[in-house]
Every structure is written in C-alpha cells, then in structure tokens.
C-alpha cells in the first residue's frame, strides 16, 4: 500500500511561511517623539512665561504701531497701516534722535565702557590685592547705584555751579555750563561712569582664563606689552569682547532715566535720544500709536546690532 507523496514546498498549493509581523513606521517614531516631549517638558513653563510676558506684549505693541491710538481726544483707534512709520522718517526730530542715539551708543558703550573696562581689568591683573579691592569697590559702587541717583550725582558734577567747574576754577582753567554746551557728551560720560563696572567684570573673568604660560613665553621672546595685548590677549578673549559689546549696546540703547534726570533731552533736543523721543510722543503729546512705532524702530535697531555681533562671534579669527 502506497501513500501519496506530499506536495512540493514550492508548489502552488504550498502555504507561505510567515516572516514575522512587518515593522510599523509609527512604532519606530513613537519612542523618538516620546523622548522629544520628555526633553521639552522641563522648559515648557519657561516657554509659556516668555510667550505670555514677552512675545505677547511685543505682538500687542506691533499692532498698536499700525493704529492712530491716542491717550486723549479719541473715542476709538483705527488702522492706519504704515502711516506712523512714514511720519517718523519724514520727521526731523526723529532723525535727530536717531543720530544722537548712535552718537550716545558709540561714545559711551562701544568706545567708553568697552575700552575703559578692558583697561581697568588689565591694570588690576598686575595690581596688588588692596589696590584691586579698592578700585573694584569704587567702580562697582557706581554700577549698583540706581539710575536716577546716578543721574542726580552727575547733574551736580556737570552743572554750572557744579564740582567740575569748581575744580577747573581752582586750576585757573576756563569753565562752562557743560549741560548746555555739550549735553550729549556729558550724558555719554555719565553712562560710562555708571556702566564701566560690567565691562570690567567681564574682562577680568576673561583675562583670568588666559594661560599664564602663553604670556610668559611671549614676554621671554621679547614681545612688549602692546604686542602681547594685540596678538595674544585680544584674540583669546574675542568672544568675551563680542558678548560684552552686544550686552552693553542693548543696555545703552534703552537708557532713559539717566538722560531724563540730567538734561530731559535738552537744551532743545540736543540730547534727545530715541527713548526720550518715544516718551515725549507717546505720553506728552498723547500719540500712543506714533510713540509705539518709534519703539518698534528702536527694537529693530537693537536687533540689527545683535545680529551683527552674533555673526562676529561665529566668525573664526
């Protein structure tokens, strides 16, 4: 008795052996998505606060800048498009405020605070501990003073009957009313006096990170102080310089109380920077929409400075 031969494995009637369940695309992406959400969870509260207290007000101000909103004499505002911005660029007072803001920023921040802060930090590296303590205490005291208090102190220093003219009279040198003849330079000096401490602290920390072996080797090779500063110190603290310049510039662009206390933007408009011009248009002339447009332009100027500094920080020497 013979038995029927089984079907060949490769025949048409043969059952296909399962090769396992196919891998689902969602199954592979789900762990990645879960890990991404897990990493984002700790920063979610900070992100919500930024959106609520930073992005929200900026968006609302951007909306107001395109309206004719006023404090008084108007039932409701209307959308005017770019009219406020066109008015600004046709206003000689606005253009004067832009020019004075650039002068104030370059003189007091880019040149004054940055250069003096680096000089103080370099000198304090070589000074004795008592000298470093005394100098640091004096400079930082000016920094921690409230802006209004610093403004009154510098007003008393530069006024016609102030300390500076008393010293000049004692030295038999000509004196003048500095707040009337050179107001933008007077407020620039005041900002340098108040804000140099920040640059000094930044550069002191950066200089401490430079290996002493490098400077000692350059000194043995005959490099003088200026050559060591130009070829060794400055390249090695380049990133600290860029960061300090960016932070100082943004802070200087928004200075209001110091100038308001010393000159109120005067005499005339000889020291009226953009923050003071914005305040005058928005709260003294009651043109909230126009003043907010000026504020947005000031924000744009600060953003341009930040972009330039960030690109410089990415550039390798």
mmCIF file of C-alpha atoms in Angstrom:
data_model
loop_
_atom_site.group_PDB
_atom_site.id
_atom_site.type_symbol
_atom_site.label_atom_id
_atom_site.label_comp_id
_atom_site.label_asym_id
_atom_site.label_seq_id
_atom_site.Cartn_x
_atom_site.Cartn_y
_atom_site.Cartn_z
ATOM 1 C CA UNK A 1 0.000 0.000 0.000
ATOM 2 C CA UNK A 2 1.460 3.202 -1.130
ATOM 3 C CA UNK A 3 0.970 6.671 0.386
ATOM 4 C CA UNK A 4 0.532 9.836 -1.608
ATOM 5 C CA UNK A 5 3.609 11.975 -1.847
ATOM 6 C CA UNK A 6 3.277 15.266 -0.123
ATOM 7 C CA UNK A 7 3.094 18.469 -2.167
ATOM 8 C CA UNK A 8 6.368 20.102 -3.012
ATOM 9 C CA UNK A 9 7.249 23.004 -0.852
ATOM 10 C CA UNK A 10 7.472 25.283 -3.801
ATOM 11 C CA UNK A 11 4.219 24.211 -5.376
ATOM 12 C CA UNK A 12 1.248 26.380 -5.906
ATOM 13 C CA UNK A 13 -0.664 24.828 -3.064
ATOM 14 C CA UNK A 14 2.047 25.281 -0.507
ATOM 15 C CA UNK A 15 1.321 27.704 2.343
ATOM 16 C CA UNK A 16 3.621 30.659 2.716
ATOM 17 C CA UNK A 17 5.619 30.636 5.896
ATOM 18 C CA UNK A 18 5.174 33.790 7.920
ATOM 19 C CA UNK A 19 8.258 36.004 8.083
ATOM 20 C CA UNK A 20 7.177 37.928 11.183
ATOM 21 C CA UNK A 21 4.960 40.968 11.561
ATOM 22 C CA UNK A 22 6.011 43.991 9.466
ATOM 23 C CA UNK A 23 7.675 46.812 11.342
ATOM 24 C CA UNK A 24 5.311 49.760 11.727
ATOM 25 C CA UNK A 25 6.636 53.242 10.952
ATOM 26 C CA UNK A 26 4.700 54.701 13.839
ATOM 27 C CA UNK A 27 6.268 52.142 16.165
ATOM 28 C CA UNK A 28 9.754 53.453 15.334
ATOM 29 C CA UNK A 29 8.854 57.140 15.528
ATOM 30 C CA UNK A 30 6.827 56.855 18.716
ATOM 31 C CA UNK A 31 9.856 56.421 21.040
ATOM 32 C CA UNK A 32 11.597 59.386 19.365
ATOM 33 C CA UNK A 33 8.511 61.531 19.798
ATOM 34 C CA UNK A 34 8.215 60.435 23.403
ATOM 35 C CA UNK A 35 11.858 61.306 24.102
ATOM 36 C CA UNK A 36 11.428 64.708 22.436
ATOM 37 C CA UNK A 37 8.368 65.504 24.539
ATOM 38 C CA UNK A 38 10.157 64.334 27.672
ATOM 39 C CA UNK A 39 13.098 66.655 26.975
ATOM 40 C CA UNK A 40 10.824 69.590 26.169
ATOM 41 C CA UNK A 41 8.704 69.170 29.296
ATOM 42 C CA UNK A 42 11.129 70.911 31.749
ATOM 43 C CA UNK A 43 11.345 74.060 29.586
ATOM 44 C CA UNK A 44 7.606 74.277 28.948
ATOM 45 C CA UNK A 45 6.867 76.606 31.923
ATOM 46 C CA UNK A 46 9.657 78.986 30.834
ATOM 47 C CA UNK A 47 8.362 78.919 27.258
ATOM 48 C CA UNK A 48 4.841 79.720 28.435
ATOM 49 C CA UNK A 49 6.116 82.644 30.538
ATOM 50 C CA UNK A 50 8.127 84.000 27.592
ATOM 51 C CA UNK A 51 5.109 83.831 25.311
ATOM 52 C CA UNK A 52 2.902 85.445 27.943
ATOM 53 C CA UNK A 53 5.130 88.256 29.201
ATOM 54 C CA UNK A 54 7.479 88.865 26.237
ATOM 55 C CA UNK A 55 6.040 87.770 22.932
ATOM 56 C CA UNK A 56 2.501 88.816 23.902
ATOM 57 C CA UNK A 57 3.300 92.464 24.754
ATOM 58 C CA UNK A 58 5.573 92.773 21.708
ATOM 59 C CA UNK A 59 2.806 91.496 19.441
ATOM 60 C CA UNK A 60 0.306 93.910 21.013
ATOM 61 C CA UNK A 61 2.730 96.829 20.602
ATOM 62 C CA UNK A 62 3.268 95.839 16.980
ATOM 63 C CA UNK A 63 -0.492 96.067 16.466
ATOM 64 C CA UNK A 64 -0.735 99.476 18.171
ATOM 65 C CA UNK A 65 2.096 100.825 15.978
ATOM 66 C CA UNK A 66 -0.187 100.457 12.948
ATOM 67 C CA UNK A 67 -3.049 102.420 14.542
ATOM 68 C CA UNK A 68 -3.688 106.063 15.454
ATOM 69 C CA UNK A 69 -4.325 105.290 19.137
ATOM 70 C CA UNK A 70 -4.184 108.366 21.388
ATOM 71 C CA UNK A 71 -4.420 108.916 25.113
ATOM 72 C CA UNK A 72 -6.986 111.703 24.912
ATOM 73 C CA UNK A 73 -9.470 113.190 22.450
ATOM 74 C CA UNK A 74 -10.311 109.954 20.650
ATOM 75 C CA UNK A 75 -13.212 107.552 21.112
ATOM 76 C CA UNK A 76 -11.545 104.590 19.413
ATOM 77 C CA UNK A 77 -8.493 103.920 17.298
ATOM 78 C CA UNK A 78 -8.393 102.985 13.637
ATOM 79 C CA UNK A 79 -5.901 101.089 11.495
ATOM 80 C CA UNK A 80 -3.581 103.441 9.577
ATOM 81 C CA UNK A 81 -1.055 100.998 8.120
ATOM 82 C CA UNK A 82 2.490 102.330 7.740
ATOM 83 C CA UNK A 83 1.485 105.950 8.236
ATOM 84 C CA UNK A 84 3.240 106.227 11.619
ATOM 85 C CA UNK A 85 6.486 104.924 10.140
ATOM 86 C CA UNK A 86 6.275 107.289 7.160
ATOM 87 C CA UNK A 87 5.689 110.159 9.570
ATOM 88 C CA UNK A 88 8.733 109.145 11.588
ATOM 89 C CA UNK A 89 11.133 109.086 8.659
ATOM 90 C CA UNK A 90 9.847 112.469 7.490
ATOM 91 C CA UNK A 91 10.205 113.994 10.969
ATOM 92 C CA UNK A 92 13.439 115.925 11.504
ATOM 93 C CA UNK A 93 13.168 115.480 15.268
ATOM 94 C CA UNK A 94 13.054 111.696 14.825
ATOM 95 C CA UNK A 95 16.090 111.723 12.538
ATOM 96 C CA UNK A 96 17.928 113.922 15.046
ATOM 97 C CA UNK A 97 17.035 111.445 17.819
ATOM 98 C CA UNK A 98 18.385 108.563 15.713
ATOM 99 C CA UNK A 99 21.671 110.412 15.163
ATOM 100 C CA UNK A 100 22.053 111.303 18.850
ATOM 101 C CA UNK A 101 21.246 107.717 19.850
ATOM 102 C CA UNK A 102 24.034 106.428 17.608
ATOM 103 C CA UNK A 103 26.473 109.028 18.992
ATOM 104 C CA UNK A 104 25.492 108.198 22.564
ATOM 105 C CA UNK A 105 25.854 104.451 21.936
ATOM 106 C CA UNK A 106 29.203 104.645 20.122
ATOM 107 C CA UNK A 107 30.800 107.116 22.545
ATOM 108 C CA UNK A 108 29.554 105.687 25.830
ATOM 109 C CA UNK A 109 29.294 101.964 25.040
ATOM 110 C CA UNK A 110 31.468 100.876 22.118
ATOM 111 C CA UNK A 111 34.335 103.222 22.995
ATOM 112 C CA UNK A 112 33.911 104.346 26.593
ATOM 113 C CA UNK A 113 32.693 101.380 28.637
ATOM 114 C CA UNK A 114 34.385 98.761 26.490
ATOM 115 C CA UNK A 115 37.817 100.410 26.363
ATOM 116 C CA UNK A 116 37.870 101.636 29.950
ATOM 117 C CA UNK A 117 36.586 98.298 31.252
ATOM 118 C CA UNK A 118 39.348 96.408 29.429
ATOM 119 C CA UNK A 119 41.981 98.890 30.636
ATOM 120 C CA UNK A 120 40.857 98.582 34.261
ATOM 121 C CA UNK A 121 40.736 94.783 34.058
ATOM 122 C CA UNK A 122 44.260 94.663 32.573
ATOM 123 C CA UNK A 123 45.694 97.037 35.192
ATOM 124 C CA UNK A 124 44.016 95.177 38.027
ATOM 125 C CA UNK A 125 45.682 91.949 36.842
ATOM 126 C CA UNK A 126 49.057 93.491 37.744
ATOM 127 C CA UNK A 127 47.990 95.469 40.830
ATOM 128 C CA UNK A 128 48.282 94.375 44.433
ATOM 129 C CA UNK A 129 45.299 92.929 46.256
ATOM 130 C CA UNK A 130 44.486 96.095 48.285
ATOM 131 C CA UNK A 131 44.551 98.198 45.093
ATOM 132 C CA UNK A 132 42.299 95.680 43.286
ATOM 133 C CA UNK A 133 39.849 95.653 46.167
ATOM 134 C CA UNK A 134 39.689 99.453 46.419
ATOM 135 C CA UNK A 135 39.391 100.015 42.665
ATOM 136 C CA UNK A 136 36.808 97.289 42.208
ATOM 137 C CA UNK A 137 34.750 98.616 45.111
ATOM 138 C CA UNK A 138 34.691 102.171 43.730
ATOM 139 C CA UNK A 139 33.787 101.103 40.192
ATOM 140 C CA UNK A 140 31.113 98.620 41.253
ATOM 141 C CA UNK A 141 29.553 101.172 43.623
ATOM 142 C CA UNK A 142 28.825 103.421 40.645
ATOM 143 C CA UNK A 143 27.262 100.442 38.847
ATOM 144 C CA UNK A 144 24.894 99.386 41.627
ATOM 145 C CA UNK A 145 23.564 102.906 42.181
ATOM 146 C CA UNK A 146 20.010 103.380 40.870
ATOM 147 C CA UNK A 147 19.919 105.150 37.527
ATOM 148 C CA UNK A 148 18.054 108.150 38.933
ATOM 149 C CA UNK A 149 20.539 108.580 41.796
ATOM 150 C CA UNK A 150 23.462 108.366 39.370
ATOM 151 C CA UNK A 151 21.746 110.968 37.179
ATOM 152 C CA UNK A 152 21.425 113.442 40.063
ATOM 153 C CA UNK A 153 25.068 112.901 41.058
ATOM 154 C CA UNK A 154 26.320 113.552 37.533
ATOM 155 C CA UNK A 155 23.959 116.528 37.190
ATOM 156 C CA UNK A 156 25.574 118.037 40.293
ATOM 157 C CA UNK A 157 29.000 117.295 38.792
ATOM 158 C CA UNK A 158 28.380 118.941 35.376
ATOM 159 C CA UNK A 159 26.058 121.841 36.244
ATOM 160 C CA UNK A 160 27.277 125.460 36.042
ATOM 161 C CA UNK A 161 27.932 125.667 39.771
ATOM 162 C CA UNK A 162 28.972 122.008 39.984
ATOM 163 C CA UNK A 163 32.033 120.075 41.036
ATOM 164 C CA UNK A 164 33.740 120.002 37.640
ATOM 165 C CA UNK A 165 33.677 123.773 37.216
ATOM 166 C CA UNK A 166 34.847 124.241 40.803
ATOM 167 C CA UNK A 167 37.900 122.100 40.031
ATOM 168 C CA UNK A 168 38.543 123.975 36.783
ATOM 169 C CA UNK A 169 38.261 127.335 38.556
ATOM 170 C CA UNK A 170 40.715 126.157 41.222
ATOM 171 C CA UNK A 171 43.147 125.148 38.442
ATOM 172 C CA UNK A 172 42.598 128.541 36.738
ATOM 173 C CA UNK A 173 41.159 126.784 33.661
ATOM 174 C CA UNK A 174 38.137 128.009 31.672
ATOM 175 C CA UNK A 175 34.795 126.600 32.796
ATOM 176 C CA UNK A 176 31.395 126.457 31.134
ATOM 177 C CA UNK A 177 27.892 125.084 31.503
ATOM 178 C CA UNK A 178 28.592 121.564 30.230
ATOM 179 C CA UNK A 179 24.943 120.513 30.269
ATOM 180 C CA UNK A 180 24.140 123.385 27.923
ATOM 181 C CA UNK A 181 27.144 123.442 25.577
ATOM 182 C CA UNK A 182 27.965 119.709 25.327
ATOM 183 C CA UNK A 183 24.911 117.842 26.667
ATOM 184 C CA UNK A 184 25.252 114.616 24.626
ATOM 185 C CA UNK A 185 28.904 114.249 25.667
ATOM 186 C CA UNK A 186 28.018 114.959 29.302
ATOM 187 C CA UNK A 187 25.358 112.218 29.393
ATOM 188 C CA UNK A 188 27.722 109.885 27.498
ATOM 189 C CA UNK A 189 30.379 110.387 30.181
ATOM 190 C CA UNK A 190 27.743 109.760 32.840
ATOM 191 C CA UNK A 191 26.815 106.459 31.202
ATOM 192 C CA UNK A 192 30.489 105.475 31.010
ATOM 193 C CA UNK A 193 30.943 106.304 34.706
ATOM 194 C CA UNK A 194 27.947 104.221 35.672
ATOM 195 C CA UNK A 195 28.312 101.208 33.359
ATOM 196 C CA UNK A 196 32.047 100.518 33.125
ATOM 197 C CA UNK A 197 31.931 98.068 36.043
ATOM 198 C CA UNK A 198 30.089 95.458 33.964
ATOM 199 C CA UNK A 199 32.768 95.503 31.246
ATOM 200 C CA UNK A 200 35.495 95.381 33.879
ATOM 201 C CA UNK A 201 33.992 92.252 35.476
ATOM 202 C CA UNK A 202 33.522 90.526 32.099
ATOM 203 C CA UNK A 203 37.093 91.222 31.004
ATOM 204 C CA UNK A 204 38.555 90.327 34.408
ATOM 205 C CA UNK A 205 36.963 86.878 34.149
ATOM 206 C CA UNK A 206 38.164 86.501 30.535
ATOM 207 C CA UNK A 207 41.747 87.536 31.344
ATOM 208 C CA UNK A 208 41.901 85.053 34.207
ATOM 209 C CA UNK A 209 41.173 82.254 31.721
ATOM 210 C CA UNK A 210 44.277 83.015 29.616
ATOM 211 C CA UNK A 211 47.072 80.535 30.467
ATOM 212 C CA UNK A 212 49.989 82.340 32.047
ATOM 213 C CA UNK A 213 52.423 80.129 30.142
ATOM 214 C CA UNK A 214 51.428 81.785 26.860
ATOM 215 C CA UNK A 215 52.008 85.353 28.039
ATOM 216 C CA UNK A 216 55.219 84.387 29.825
ATOM 217 C CA UNK A 217 56.539 82.719 26.664
ATOM 218 C CA UNK A 218 55.715 85.808 24.604
ATOM 219 C CA UNK A 219 57.451 88.002 27.167
ATOM 220 C CA UNK A 220 60.551 85.806 27.043
ATOM 221 C CA UNK A 221 60.521 86.111 23.244
ATOM 222 C CA UNK A 222 60.734 89.885 23.604
ATOM 223 C CA UNK A 223 57.107 90.872 22.940
ATOM 224 C CA UNK A 224 56.208 94.131 24.663
ATOM 225 C CA UNK A 225 53.004 94.928 26.479
ATOM 226 C CA UNK A 226 51.173 96.330 23.447
ATOM 227 C CA UNK A 227 52.218 93.434 21.191
ATOM 228 C CA UNK A 228 51.102 90.896 23.765
ATOM 229 C CA UNK A 229 47.781 92.715 24.084
ATOM 230 C CA UNK A 230 47.210 92.883 20.311
ATOM 231 C CA UNK A 231 48.470 89.450 19.239
ATOM 232 C CA UNK A 232 47.660 87.287 22.283
ATOM 233 C CA UNK A 233 45.192 88.825 24.705
ATOM 234 C CA UNK A 234 42.628 90.297 22.324
ATOM 235 C CA UNK A 235 42.376 87.212 20.043
ATOM 236 C CA UNK A 236 41.962 84.902 23.038
ATOM 237 C CA UNK A 237 39.178 86.966 24.619
ATOM 238 C CA UNK A 238 37.455 87.726 21.294
ATOM 239 C CA UNK A 239 34.210 86.011 22.269
ATOM 240 C CA UNK A 240 34.068 87.860 25.584
ATOM 241 C CA UNK A 241 34.561 91.141 23.711
ATOM 242 C CA UNK A 242 31.691 90.347 21.342
ATOM 243 C CA UNK A 243 29.364 89.323 24.171
ATOM 244 C CA UNK A 244 30.229 92.402 26.212
ATOM 245 C CA UNK A 245 29.705 94.715 23.237
ATOM 246 C CA UNK A 246 26.312 93.194 22.490
ATOM 247 C CA UNK A 247 25.033 93.432 26.068
ATOM 248 C CA UNK A 248 26.410 96.949 26.570
ATOM 249 C CA UNK A 249 24.936 98.168 23.294
ATOM 250 C CA UNK A 250 21.465 96.844 24.074
ATOM 251 C CA UNK A 251 21.585 98.375 27.557
ATOM 252 C CA UNK A 252 22.796 101.740 26.250
ATOM 253 C CA UNK A 253 20.111 101.923 23.562
ATOM 254 C CA UNK A 254 17.433 101.754 26.273
ATOM 255 C CA UNK A 255 18.934 104.326 28.697
ATOM 256 C CA UNK A 256 16.193 106.747 29.728
ATOM 257 C CA UNK A 257 16.340 107.747 33.398
ATOM 258 C CA UNK A 258 19.958 108.926 33.360
ATOM 259 C CA UNK A 259 19.419 111.354 30.469
ATOM 260 C CA UNK A 260 15.986 112.444 31.703
ATOM 261 C CA UNK A 261 17.330 113.425 35.115
ATOM 262 C CA UNK A 262 20.386 115.242 33.749
ATOM 263 C CA UNK A 263 19.014 117.143 30.728
ATOM 264 C CA UNK A 264 15.430 115.985 29.927
ATOM 265 C CA UNK A 265 16.658 115.757 26.347
ATOM 266 C CA UNK A 266 17.659 119.419 26.218
ATOM 267 C CA UNK A 267 18.573 122.082 25.776
ATOM 268 C CA UNK A 268 16.053 121.917 22.961
ATOM 269 C CA UNK A 269 16.637 118.470 21.510
ATOM 270 C CA UNK A 270 20.442 118.365 21.727
ATOM 271 C CA UNK A 271 20.442 115.258 23.955
ATOM 272 C CA UNK A 272 17.091 113.731 22.991
ATOM 273 C CA UNK A 273 17.773 110.082 22.188
ATOM 274 C CA UNK A 274 15.146 107.678 20.861
ATOM 275 C CA UNK A 275 13.818 106.547 24.284
ATOM 276 C CA UNK A 276 13.190 110.191 25.261
ATOM 277 C CA UNK A 277 11.665 110.999 21.866
ATOM 278 C CA UNK A 278 9.386 107.969 22.189
ATOM 279 C CA UNK A 279 8.302 109.049 25.677
ATOM 280 C CA UNK A 280 7.598 112.586 24.505
ATOM 281 C CA UNK A 281 5.446 111.473 21.567
ATOM 282 C CA UNK A 282 3.532 108.795 23.476
ATOM 283 C CA UNK A 283 2.886 110.412 26.858
ATOM 284 C CA UNK A 284 3.410 114.154 26.452
ATOM 285 C CA UNK A 285 1.865 114.510 23.001
ATOM 286 C CA UNK A 286 -0.599 111.648 23.708
ATOM 287 C CA UNK A 287 0.198 109.889 20.389
ATOM 288 C CA UNK A 288 0.464 106.293 21.601
ATOM 289 C CA UNK A 289 0.425 104.801 18.105
ATOM 290 C CA UNK A 290 3.253 107.014 16.858
ATOM 291 C CA UNK A 291 5.312 106.519 20.022
ATOM 292 C CA UNK A 292 4.893 102.749 19.764
ATOM 293 C CA UNK A 293 6.051 102.849 16.142
ATOM 294 C CA UNK A 294 9.211 104.639 17.313
ATOM 295 C CA UNK A 295 9.656 101.958 19.987
ATOM 296 C CA UNK A 296 9.458 99.247 17.321
ATOM 297 C CA UNK A 297 12.088 101.046 15.267
ATOM 298 C CA UNK A 298 14.308 101.190 18.366
ATOM 299 C CA UNK A 299 13.746 97.450 18.831
ATOM 300 C CA UNK A 300 14.747 96.945 15.197
ATOM 301 C CA UNK A 301 17.985 98.904 15.742
ATOM 302 C CA UNK A 302 18.831 96.724 18.749
ATOM 303 C CA UNK A 303 18.066 93.583 16.732
ATOM 304 C CA UNK A 304 20.404 94.714 13.936
ATOM 305 C CA UNK A 305 23.218 95.285 16.431
ATOM 306 C CA UNK A 306 22.564 91.822 17.924
ATOM 307 C CA UNK A 307 22.666 90.135 14.504
ATOM 308 C CA UNK A 308 25.975 91.823 13.667
ATOM 309 C CA UNK A 309 27.545 90.790 16.975
ATOM 310 C CA UNK A 310 26.257 87.215 16.698
ATOM 311 C CA UNK A 311 27.764 86.879 13.214
ATOM 312 C CA UNK A 312 31.061 88.244 14.502
ATOM 313 C CA UNK A 313 31.015 85.717 17.324
ATOM 314 C CA UNK A 314 30.576 82.872 14.827
ATOM 315 C CA UNK A 315 33.468 84.080 12.656
ATOM 316 C CA UNK A 316 36.746 82.415 13.435
ATOM 317 C CA UNK A 317 39.859 84.543 13.569
#
